[in-house]
Coordinates of C-alpha atoms in Angstrom, one line a residue:
X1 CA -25.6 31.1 -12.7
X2 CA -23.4 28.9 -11.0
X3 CA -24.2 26.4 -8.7
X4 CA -22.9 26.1 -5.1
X5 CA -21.9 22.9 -4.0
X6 CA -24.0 21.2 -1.2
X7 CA -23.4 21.3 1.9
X8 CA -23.8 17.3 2.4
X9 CA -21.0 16.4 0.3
X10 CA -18.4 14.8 2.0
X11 CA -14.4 14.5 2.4
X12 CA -13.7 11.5 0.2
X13 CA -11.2 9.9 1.8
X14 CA -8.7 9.7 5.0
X15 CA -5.4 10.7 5.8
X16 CA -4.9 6.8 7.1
X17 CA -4.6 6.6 3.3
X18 CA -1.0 8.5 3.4
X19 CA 1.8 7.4 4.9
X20 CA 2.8 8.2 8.9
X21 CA 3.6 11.8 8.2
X22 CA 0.1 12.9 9.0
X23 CA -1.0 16.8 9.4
X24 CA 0.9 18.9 11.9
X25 CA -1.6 21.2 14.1
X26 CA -0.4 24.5 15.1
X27 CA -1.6 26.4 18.7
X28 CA -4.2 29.0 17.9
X29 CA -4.7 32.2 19.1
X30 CA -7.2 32.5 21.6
X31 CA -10.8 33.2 20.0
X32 CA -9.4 31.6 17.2
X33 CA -10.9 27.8 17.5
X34 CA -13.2 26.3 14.9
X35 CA -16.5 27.3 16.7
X36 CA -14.7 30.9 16.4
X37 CA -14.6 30.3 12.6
X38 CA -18.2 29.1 12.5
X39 CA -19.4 32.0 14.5
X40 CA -18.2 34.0 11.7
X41 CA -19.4 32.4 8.9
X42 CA -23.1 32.7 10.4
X43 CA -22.4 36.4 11.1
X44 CA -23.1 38.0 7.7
X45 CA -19.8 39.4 7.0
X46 CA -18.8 39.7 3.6
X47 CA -15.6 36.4 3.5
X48 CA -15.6 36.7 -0.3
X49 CA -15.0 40.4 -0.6
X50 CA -17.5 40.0 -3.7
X51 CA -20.6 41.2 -1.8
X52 CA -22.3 37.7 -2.2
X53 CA -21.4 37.5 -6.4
X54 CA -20.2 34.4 -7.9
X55 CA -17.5 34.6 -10.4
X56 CA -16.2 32.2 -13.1
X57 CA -12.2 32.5 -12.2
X58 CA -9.7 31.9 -15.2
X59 CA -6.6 30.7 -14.4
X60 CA -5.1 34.2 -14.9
X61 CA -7.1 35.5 -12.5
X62 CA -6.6 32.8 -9.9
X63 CA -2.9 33.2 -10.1
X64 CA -3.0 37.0 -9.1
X65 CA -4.8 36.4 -6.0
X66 CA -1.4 34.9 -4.2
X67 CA -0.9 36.5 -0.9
X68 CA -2.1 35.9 2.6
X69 CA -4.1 39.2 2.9
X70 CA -5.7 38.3 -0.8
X71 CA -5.4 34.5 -1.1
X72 CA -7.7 32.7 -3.1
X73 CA -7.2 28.1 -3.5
X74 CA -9.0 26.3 -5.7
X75 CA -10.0 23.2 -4.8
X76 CA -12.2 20.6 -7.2
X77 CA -12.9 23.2 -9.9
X78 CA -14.5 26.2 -7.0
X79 CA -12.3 28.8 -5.9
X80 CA -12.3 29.8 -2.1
X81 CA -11.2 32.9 -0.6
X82 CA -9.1 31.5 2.0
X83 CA -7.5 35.0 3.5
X84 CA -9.9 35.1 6.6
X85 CA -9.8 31.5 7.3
X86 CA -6.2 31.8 7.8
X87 CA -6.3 32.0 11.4
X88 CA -8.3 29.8 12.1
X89 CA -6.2 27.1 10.1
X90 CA -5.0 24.2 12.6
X91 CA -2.3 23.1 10.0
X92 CA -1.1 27.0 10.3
X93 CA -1.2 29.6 7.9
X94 CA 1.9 28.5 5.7
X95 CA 0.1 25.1 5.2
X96 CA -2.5 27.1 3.3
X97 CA -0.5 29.6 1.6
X98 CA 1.4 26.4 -0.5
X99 CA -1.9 26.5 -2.4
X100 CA -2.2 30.1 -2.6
X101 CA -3.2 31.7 -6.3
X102 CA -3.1 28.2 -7.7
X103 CA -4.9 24.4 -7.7
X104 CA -4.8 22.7 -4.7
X105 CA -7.2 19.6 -4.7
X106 CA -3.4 17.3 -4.7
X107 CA -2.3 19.2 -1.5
X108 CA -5.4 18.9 -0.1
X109 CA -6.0 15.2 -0.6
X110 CA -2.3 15.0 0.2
X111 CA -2.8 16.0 4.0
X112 CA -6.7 16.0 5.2
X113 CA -9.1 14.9 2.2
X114 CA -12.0 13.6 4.7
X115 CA -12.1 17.4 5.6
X116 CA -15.6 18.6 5.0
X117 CA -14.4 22.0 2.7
X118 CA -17.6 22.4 1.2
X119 CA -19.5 22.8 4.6
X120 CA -16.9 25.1 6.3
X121 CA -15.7 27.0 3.6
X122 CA -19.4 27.9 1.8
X123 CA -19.0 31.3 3.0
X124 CA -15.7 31.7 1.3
X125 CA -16.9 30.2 -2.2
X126 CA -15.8 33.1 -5.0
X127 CA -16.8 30.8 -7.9
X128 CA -15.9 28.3 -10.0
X129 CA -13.4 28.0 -12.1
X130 CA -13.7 28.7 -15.8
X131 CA -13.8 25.4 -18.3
X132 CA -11.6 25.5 -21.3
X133 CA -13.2 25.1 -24.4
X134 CA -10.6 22.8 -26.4
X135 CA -11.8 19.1 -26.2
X136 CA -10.3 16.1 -26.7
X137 CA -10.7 14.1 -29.6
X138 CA -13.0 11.5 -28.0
X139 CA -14.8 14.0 -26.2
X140 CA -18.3 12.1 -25.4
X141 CA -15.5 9.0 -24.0
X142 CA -13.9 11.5 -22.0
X143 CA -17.1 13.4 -20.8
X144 CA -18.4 9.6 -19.5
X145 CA -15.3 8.9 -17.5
X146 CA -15.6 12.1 -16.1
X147 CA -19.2 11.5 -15.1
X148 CA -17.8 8.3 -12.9
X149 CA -19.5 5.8 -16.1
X150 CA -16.5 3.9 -17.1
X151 CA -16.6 2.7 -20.6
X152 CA -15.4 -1.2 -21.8
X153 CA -12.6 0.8 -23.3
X154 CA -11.4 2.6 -20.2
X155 CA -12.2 -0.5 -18.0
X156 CA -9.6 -2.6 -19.6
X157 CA -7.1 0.0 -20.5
X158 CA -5.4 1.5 -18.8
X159 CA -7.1 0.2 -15.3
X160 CA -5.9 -3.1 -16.3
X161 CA -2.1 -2.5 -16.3
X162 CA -2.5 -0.9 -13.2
X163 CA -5.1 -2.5 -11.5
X164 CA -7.3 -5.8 -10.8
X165 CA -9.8 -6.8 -14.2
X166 CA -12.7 -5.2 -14.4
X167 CA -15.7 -6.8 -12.4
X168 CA -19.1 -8.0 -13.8
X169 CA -22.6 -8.6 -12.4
X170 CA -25.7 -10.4 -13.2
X171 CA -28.9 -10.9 -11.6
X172 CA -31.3 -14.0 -11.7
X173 CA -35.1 -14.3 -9.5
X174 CA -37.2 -16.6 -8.5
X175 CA -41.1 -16.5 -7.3
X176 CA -39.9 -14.8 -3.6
X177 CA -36.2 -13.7 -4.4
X178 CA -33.6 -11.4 -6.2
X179 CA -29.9 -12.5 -6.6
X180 CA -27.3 -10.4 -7.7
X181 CA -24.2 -12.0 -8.1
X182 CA -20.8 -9.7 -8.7
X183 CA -17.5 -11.2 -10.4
X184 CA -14.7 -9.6 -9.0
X185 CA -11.8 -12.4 -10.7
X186 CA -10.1 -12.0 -7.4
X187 CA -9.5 -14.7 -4.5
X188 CA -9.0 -12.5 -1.5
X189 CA -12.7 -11.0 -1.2
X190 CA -14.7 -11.5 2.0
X191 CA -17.5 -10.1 3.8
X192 CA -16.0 -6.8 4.5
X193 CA -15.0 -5.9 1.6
X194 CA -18.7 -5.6 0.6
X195 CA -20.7 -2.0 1.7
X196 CA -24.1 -2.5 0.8
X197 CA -27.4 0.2 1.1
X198 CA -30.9 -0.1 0.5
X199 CA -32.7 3.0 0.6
X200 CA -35.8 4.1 -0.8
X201 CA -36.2 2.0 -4.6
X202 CA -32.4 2.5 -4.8
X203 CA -29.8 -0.5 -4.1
X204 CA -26.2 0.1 -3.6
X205 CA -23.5 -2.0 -3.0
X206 CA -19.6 -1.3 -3.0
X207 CA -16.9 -3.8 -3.4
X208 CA -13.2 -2.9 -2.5
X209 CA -10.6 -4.5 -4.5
X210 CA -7.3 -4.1 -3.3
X211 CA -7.3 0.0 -3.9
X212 CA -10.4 -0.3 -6.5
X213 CA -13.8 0.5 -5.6
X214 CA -16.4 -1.7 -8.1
X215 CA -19.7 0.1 -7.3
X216 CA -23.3 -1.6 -8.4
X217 CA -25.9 1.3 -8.3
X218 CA -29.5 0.8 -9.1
X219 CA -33.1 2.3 -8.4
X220 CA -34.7 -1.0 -8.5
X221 CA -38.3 -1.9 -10.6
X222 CA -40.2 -3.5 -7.7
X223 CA -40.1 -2.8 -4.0
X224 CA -37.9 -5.1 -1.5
X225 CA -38.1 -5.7 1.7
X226 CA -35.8 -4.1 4.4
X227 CA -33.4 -6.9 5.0
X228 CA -30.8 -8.9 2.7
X229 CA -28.1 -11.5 3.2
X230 CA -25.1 -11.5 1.1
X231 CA -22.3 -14.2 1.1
X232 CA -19.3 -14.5 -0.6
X233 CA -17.8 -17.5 -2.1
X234 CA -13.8 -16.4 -1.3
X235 CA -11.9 -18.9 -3.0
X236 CA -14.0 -18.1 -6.5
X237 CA -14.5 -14.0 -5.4
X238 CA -18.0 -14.3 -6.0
X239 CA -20.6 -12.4 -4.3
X240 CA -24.1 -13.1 -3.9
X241 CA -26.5 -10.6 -2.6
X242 CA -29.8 -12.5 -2.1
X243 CA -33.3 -9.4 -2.0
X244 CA -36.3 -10.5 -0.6
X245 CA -39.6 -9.2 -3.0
X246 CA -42.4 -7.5 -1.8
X247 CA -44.6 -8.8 -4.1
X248 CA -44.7 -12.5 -5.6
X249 CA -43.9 -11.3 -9.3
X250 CA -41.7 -11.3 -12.1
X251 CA -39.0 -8.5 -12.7
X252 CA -38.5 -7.7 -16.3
X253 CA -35.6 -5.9 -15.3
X254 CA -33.3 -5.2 -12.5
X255 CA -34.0 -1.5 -12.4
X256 CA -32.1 1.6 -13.8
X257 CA -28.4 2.7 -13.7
X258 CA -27.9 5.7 -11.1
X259 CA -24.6 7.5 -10.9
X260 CA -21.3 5.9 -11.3
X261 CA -23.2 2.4 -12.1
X262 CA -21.2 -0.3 -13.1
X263 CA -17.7 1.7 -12.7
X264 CA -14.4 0.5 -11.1
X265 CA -12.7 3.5 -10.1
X266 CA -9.3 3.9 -8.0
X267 CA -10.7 4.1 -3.9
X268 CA -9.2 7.6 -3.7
X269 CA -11.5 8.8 -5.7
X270 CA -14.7 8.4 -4.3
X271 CA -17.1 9.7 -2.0
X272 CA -17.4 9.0 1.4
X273 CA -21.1 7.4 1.6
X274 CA -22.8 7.8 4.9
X275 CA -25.7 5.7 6.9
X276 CA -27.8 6.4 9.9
X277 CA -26.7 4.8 12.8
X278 CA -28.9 4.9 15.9
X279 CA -27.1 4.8 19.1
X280 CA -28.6 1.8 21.2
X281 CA -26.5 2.1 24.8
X282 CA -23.3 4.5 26.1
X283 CA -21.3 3.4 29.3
X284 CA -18.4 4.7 31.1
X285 CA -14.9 3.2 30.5
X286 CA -12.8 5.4 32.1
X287 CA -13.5 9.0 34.3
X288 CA -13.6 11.1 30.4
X289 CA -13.8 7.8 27.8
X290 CA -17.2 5.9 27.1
X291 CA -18.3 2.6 24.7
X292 CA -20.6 4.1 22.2
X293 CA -22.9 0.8 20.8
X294 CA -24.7 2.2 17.6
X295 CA -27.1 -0.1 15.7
X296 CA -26.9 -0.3 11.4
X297 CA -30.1 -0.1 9.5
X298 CA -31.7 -3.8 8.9
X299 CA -31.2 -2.4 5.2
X300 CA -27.2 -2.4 5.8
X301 CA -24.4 -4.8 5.1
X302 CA -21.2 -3.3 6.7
X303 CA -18.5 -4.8 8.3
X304 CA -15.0 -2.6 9.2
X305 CA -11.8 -4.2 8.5
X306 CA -9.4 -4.8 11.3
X307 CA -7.2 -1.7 11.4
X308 CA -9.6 0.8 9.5
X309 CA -12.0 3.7 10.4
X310 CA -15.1 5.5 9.6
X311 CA -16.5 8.5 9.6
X312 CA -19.3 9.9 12.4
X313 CA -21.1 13.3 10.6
X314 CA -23.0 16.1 12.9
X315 CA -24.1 19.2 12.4
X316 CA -23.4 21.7 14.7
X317 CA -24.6 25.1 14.8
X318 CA -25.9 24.6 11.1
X319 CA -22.0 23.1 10.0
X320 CA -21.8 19.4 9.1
X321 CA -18.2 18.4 11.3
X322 CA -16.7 15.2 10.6
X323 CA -14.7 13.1 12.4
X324 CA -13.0 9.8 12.0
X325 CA -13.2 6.9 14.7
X326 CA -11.9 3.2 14.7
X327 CA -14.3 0.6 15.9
X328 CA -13.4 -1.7 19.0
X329 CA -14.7 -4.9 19.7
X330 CA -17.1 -4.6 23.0
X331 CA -14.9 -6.7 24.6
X332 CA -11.0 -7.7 24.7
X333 CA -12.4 -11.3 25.3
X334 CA -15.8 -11.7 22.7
X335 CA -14.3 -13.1 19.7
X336 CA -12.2 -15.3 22.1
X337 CA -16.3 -16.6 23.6
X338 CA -17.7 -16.9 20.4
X339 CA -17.3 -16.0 16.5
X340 CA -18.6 -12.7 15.4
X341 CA -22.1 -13.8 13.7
X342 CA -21.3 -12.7 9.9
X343 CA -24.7 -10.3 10.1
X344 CA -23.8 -8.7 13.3
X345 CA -25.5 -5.0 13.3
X346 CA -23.3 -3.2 16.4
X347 CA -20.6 -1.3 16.0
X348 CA -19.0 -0.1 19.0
X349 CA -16.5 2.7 19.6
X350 CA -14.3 4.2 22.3
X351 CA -14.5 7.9 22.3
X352 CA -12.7 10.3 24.6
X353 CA -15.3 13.3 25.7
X354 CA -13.1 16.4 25.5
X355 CA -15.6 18.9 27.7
X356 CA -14.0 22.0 26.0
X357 CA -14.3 20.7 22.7
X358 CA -17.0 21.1 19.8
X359 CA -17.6 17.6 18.1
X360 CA -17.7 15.0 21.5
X361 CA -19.5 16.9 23.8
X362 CA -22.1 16.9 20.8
X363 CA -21.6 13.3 20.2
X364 CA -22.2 12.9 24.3
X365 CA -25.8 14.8 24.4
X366 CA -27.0 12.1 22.1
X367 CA -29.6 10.5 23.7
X368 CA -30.3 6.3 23.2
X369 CA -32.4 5.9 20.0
X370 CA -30.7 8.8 18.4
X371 CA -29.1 8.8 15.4
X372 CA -25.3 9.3 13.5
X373 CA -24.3 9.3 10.2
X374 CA -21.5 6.7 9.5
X375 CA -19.8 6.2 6.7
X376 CA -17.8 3.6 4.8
X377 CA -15.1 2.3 5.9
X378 CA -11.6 3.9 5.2
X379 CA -7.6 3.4 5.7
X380 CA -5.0 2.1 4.2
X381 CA -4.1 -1.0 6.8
X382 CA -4.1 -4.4 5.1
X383 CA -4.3 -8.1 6.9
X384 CA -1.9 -9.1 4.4
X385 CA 0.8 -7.4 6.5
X386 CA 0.3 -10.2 9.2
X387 CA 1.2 -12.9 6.6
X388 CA 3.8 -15.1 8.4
X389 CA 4.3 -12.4 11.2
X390 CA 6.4 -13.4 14.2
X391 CA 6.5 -10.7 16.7
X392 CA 4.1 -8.0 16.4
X393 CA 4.7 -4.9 19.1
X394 CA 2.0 -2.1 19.7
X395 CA 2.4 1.2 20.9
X396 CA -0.2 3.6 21.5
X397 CA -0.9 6.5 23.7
X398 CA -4.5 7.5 25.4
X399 CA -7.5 7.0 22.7
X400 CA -4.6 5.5 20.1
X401 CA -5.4 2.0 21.8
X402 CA -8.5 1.6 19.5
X403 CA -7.3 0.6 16.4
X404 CA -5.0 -1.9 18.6
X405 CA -8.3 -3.3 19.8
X406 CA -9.1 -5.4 17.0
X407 CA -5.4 -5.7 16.0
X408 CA -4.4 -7.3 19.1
X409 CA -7.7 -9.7 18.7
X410 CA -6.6 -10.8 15.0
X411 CA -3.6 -11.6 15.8
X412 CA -3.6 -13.7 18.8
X413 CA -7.0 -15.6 17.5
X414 CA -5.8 -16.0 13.6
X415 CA -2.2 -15.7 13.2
X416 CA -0.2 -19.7 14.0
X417 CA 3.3 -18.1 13.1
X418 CA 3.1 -15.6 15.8
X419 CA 5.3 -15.9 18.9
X420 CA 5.0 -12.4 20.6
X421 CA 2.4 -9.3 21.2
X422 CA 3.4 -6.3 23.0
X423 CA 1.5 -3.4 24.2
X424 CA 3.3 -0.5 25.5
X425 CA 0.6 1.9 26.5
X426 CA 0.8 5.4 27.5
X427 CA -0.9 7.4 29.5
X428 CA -0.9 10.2 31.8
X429 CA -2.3 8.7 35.4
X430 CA -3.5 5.0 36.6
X431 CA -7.3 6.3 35.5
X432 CA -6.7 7.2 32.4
X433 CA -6.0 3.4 31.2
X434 CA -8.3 2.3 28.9
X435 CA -9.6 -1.4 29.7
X436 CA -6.9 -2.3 32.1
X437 CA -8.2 -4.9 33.6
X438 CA -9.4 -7.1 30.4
X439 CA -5.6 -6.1 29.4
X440 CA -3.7 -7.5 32.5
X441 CA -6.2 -10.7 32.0
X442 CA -5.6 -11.1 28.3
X443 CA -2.2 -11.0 29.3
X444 CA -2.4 -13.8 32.1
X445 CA -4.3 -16.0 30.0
X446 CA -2.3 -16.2 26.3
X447 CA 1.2 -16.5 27.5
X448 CA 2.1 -14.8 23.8
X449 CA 0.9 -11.4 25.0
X450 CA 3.0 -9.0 27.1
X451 CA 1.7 -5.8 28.3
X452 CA 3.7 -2.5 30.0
X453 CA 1.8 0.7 31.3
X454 CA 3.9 3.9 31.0
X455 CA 2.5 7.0 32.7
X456 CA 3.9 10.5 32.5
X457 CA 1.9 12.0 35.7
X458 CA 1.7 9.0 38.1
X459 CA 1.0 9.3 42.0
X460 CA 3.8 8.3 44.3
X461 CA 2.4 4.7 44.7
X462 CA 2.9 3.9 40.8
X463 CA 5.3 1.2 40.9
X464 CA 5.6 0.7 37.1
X465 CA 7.2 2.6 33.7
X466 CA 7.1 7.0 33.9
X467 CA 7.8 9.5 31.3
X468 CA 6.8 9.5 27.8
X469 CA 8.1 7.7 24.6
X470 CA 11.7 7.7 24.2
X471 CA 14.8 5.9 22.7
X472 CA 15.5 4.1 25.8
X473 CA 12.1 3.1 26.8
X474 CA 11.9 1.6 23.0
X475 CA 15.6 0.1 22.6
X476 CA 14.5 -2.2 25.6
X477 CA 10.7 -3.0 24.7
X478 CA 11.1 -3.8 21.0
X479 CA 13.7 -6.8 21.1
X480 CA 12.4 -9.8 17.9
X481 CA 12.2 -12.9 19.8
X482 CA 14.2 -14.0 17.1
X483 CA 17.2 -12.4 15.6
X484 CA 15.6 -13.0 12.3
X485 CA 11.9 -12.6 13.1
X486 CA 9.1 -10.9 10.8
X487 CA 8.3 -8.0 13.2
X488 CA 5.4 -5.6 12.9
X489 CA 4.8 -2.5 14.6
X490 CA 1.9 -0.3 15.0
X491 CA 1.5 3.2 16.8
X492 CA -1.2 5.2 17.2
X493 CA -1.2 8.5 19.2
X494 CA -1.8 12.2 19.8
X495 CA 0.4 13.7 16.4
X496 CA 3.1 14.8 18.1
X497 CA 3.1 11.3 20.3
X498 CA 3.4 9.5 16.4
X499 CA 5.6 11.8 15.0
X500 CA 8.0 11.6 17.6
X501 CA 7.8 7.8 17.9
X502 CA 7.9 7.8 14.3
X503 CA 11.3 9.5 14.0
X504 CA 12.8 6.6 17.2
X505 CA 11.7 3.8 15.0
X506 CA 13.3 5.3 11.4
X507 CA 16.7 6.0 13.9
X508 CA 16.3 2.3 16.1
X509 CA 16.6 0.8 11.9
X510 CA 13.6 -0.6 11.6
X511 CA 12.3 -0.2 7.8
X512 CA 8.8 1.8 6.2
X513 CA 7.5 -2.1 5.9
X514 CA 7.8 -2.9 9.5
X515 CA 5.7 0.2 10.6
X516 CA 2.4 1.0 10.0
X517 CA 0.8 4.5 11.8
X518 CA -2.6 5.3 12.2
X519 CA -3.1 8.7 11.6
X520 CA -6.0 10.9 11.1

């Protein structure tokens, strides 16, 4: 009997982690939208055309099954029917017929790997695909690494030509405390680069190195308390996560090894791991964009990296949707009042409410003291690419300000070699602008930051930019303040916004190192 995967498990990564091409969309026939295709999977209709068997698929079999009327992909060892997904397919029915009849876990993880497959394909699942029964010559070495448990041997070769040195941990207690300390041998950790969950008797806590996740995972002997503290000694790379007891005694041990314990595995590679979040207020911004505030559990450590994302999970209609969303500070101006407290619990968000669509409307109803799932964070931006950066020019279009948030914060507030910000932000009218007026003060008060509004529908009284993103408009806004400056430039858009702005940097000469997109 085989087992069908869980509806719970998530995408396990972004497409932020692939460069700017990101996933084209394609316009759908009407009745064709993904509340269409859930509709159908909860109607009973046969989608497998195996009358509700599973199958184990050999690769001979997989391979006939190679047409769009008969097309079968699999993806992480099951095999979907994907033939009457097909229309329903954003990225178009040629994007899935690449895979057709073969493996397609690379092209999927290629273009949208935070996808939730499981949950929207389950009615499609024809089986899983058929092991081989030749095994290696270290079989019970190779059977471990597959299980996530990375052995001394695999730790330090080949991860160690290719990536940082294996990590180590300890643990030491006192009458009233637990302290786990992790050795990551590298100088550039900080708080966020520490995800850390208690929940239950289990402790987990993630450290990102460089593109390495180092994961500690433990049910724990004794009972703790809700909150910790952890702190990190940077110019060591030492972390210390300090756990309160419960109970005044003395642990024999630290607790037992749950899955992937102890393992440094490349970031790709793992599972997105999710939290609940409870949503503590919502206000307007603009006529269809609000400020989400949503509260961590007092049994979370989580910070988000300037420039990266997470992931909100719902389920809808009985289908868990996923979507990915960049945290904002609440304000243009709070890290310029005060520093961010290192155990601050809010997160906050700008989301656009699309009334026709499926996931914000959803996210909308929520009600204060409701709850999210949010995952780690996620992208591939790095703070290293502001190292001795001169001019630094932003362009982003509607909701594709939000990463730009924090950016534009960083840089003004931590970068001394910087000379010049600029914003060009595009909209369609005057009350569409996200946050104009903290903008136009921002801009009055650091003399470093210039700011231009550029609408495509304006009334007759606009006495500013028009029209959309174009050579002209660009040639003119991204001059270096020096001939020889360290420029960076970030844009973040609607697809076809950064994919045409895209192609205007590559032809205005500016080089893959000077760019970064956010796409998701």
């Amino acid at each position: 009997m085989l087992n069908v995967p869980s509806q719970s498990f998530p995408g396990s990564s972004s497409q932020q982690r692939v460069s700017s091409g990101g996933r084209s969309k394609v316009p759908l026939k009407q009745g064709r939208s993904l509340m269409d295709w859930i509709r159908l999977t909860k109607s009973g209709k046969d989608l497998t055309g195996l009358k509700g068997r599973l199958i184990e698929v050999t690769e001979e079999e997989l391979k006939k099954h190679n047409k769009k009327d008969d097309c079968w992909i699999c993806i992480r060892g099951f095999v979907y029917n994907v033939s009457p997904y097909m229309e329903y397919h954003p990225g178009g029915e040629e994007e899935l017929m690449r895979g057709a009849g073969s493996d397609g876990t690379d092209l999927f993880d290629q273009v949208h790997r935070w996808v939730n497959y499981e949950s929207m394909l389950k009615e499609c699942l024809v089986g899983r695909m058929a092991v081989k029964p030749a095994f290696p010559k270290d079989y019970h070495e190779e059977k471990k690494l597959l299980n996530g448990m990375l052995p001394k041997s695999q730790v330090t070769d080949p991860l160690a030509k290719e990536g940082p040195s294996s990590p180590s941990y300890d643990w030491f207690q006192t009458d009233a405390l637990v302290t786990i300390v992790i050795y990551t041998k590298q100088k550039d950790i900080n708080l966020d680069s520490v995800i850390a969950d208690h929940r239950h008797d289990s402790f987990r806590a993630e450290t990102v190195i460089k593109d390495y996740s180092y994961l500690i995972h433990i049910a724990l002997s004794h009972e703790i308390q809700e909150d910790f503290s952890v702190r990190v000694v940077e110019n060591v790379g030492k972390i210390e996560i300090v756990l309160k007891k419960k109970e005044n005694t003395s642990w024999k041990c630290l607790g037992h090894p749950l899955e992937n314990h102890n393992s440094l595995i490349p970031k790709k590679d793992t599972g997105l791991y999710y939290r609940k979040c409870q949503l503590i207020s919502k206000e307007d911004v603009t006529h269809d964009t609000k400020l989400f505030c949503l509260l961590l559990p007092p049994s979370t450590h989580l910070q988000v990296p300037t420039g990266q994302h997470v992931y909100f999970k719902l389920t809808i209609t009985g289908t868990e949707i996923v979507k990915p969303y960049t945290p904002v500070s609440d304000s243009l101006f709070s890290e310029f009042k005060e520093p961010v407290l290192p155990n601050n619990k809010y997160i906050y968000f700008l989301i656009k409410i699309y009334p026709a669509g499926l996931f914000t409307p959803e996210l909308d109803h929520l009600q204060i003291g409701d709850y999210v799932s949010v995952s780690n964070p996620e992208g591939n931006f790095k703070i290293s690419q502001f190292q001795e950066l001169e001019d630094l020019f932003l362009l982003a279009a509607g909701t594709g300000f939000t990463p730009m948030v924090k950016v534009l914060s960083y840089a003004l507030t931590n970068i001394p070699s910087l000379r010049k910000v600029k914003l060009m932000f595009f909209n369609k009218t005057e009350d569409d602008i996200i946050w104009r007026s903290q903008l136009e003060k921002l801009a009055f008060k650091d003399k470093r930051f210039d700011l231009e509004f550029v609408l495509s529908a304006p009334t007759s009284e606009w006495n500013g930019k028009r029209g959309y993103i174009s050579p002209a408009l660009l040639s003119e806004f991204l001059k270096r303040s020096l001939d020889t400056s360290k420029v960076l430039i970030c844009i973040c858009g609607p697809m076809p916004f950064t994919e045409q702005g895209m192609k205007l940097l590559h032809d205005l000469n500016f080089s893959k190192d000077e760019i970064h997109s956010f796409t998701a």
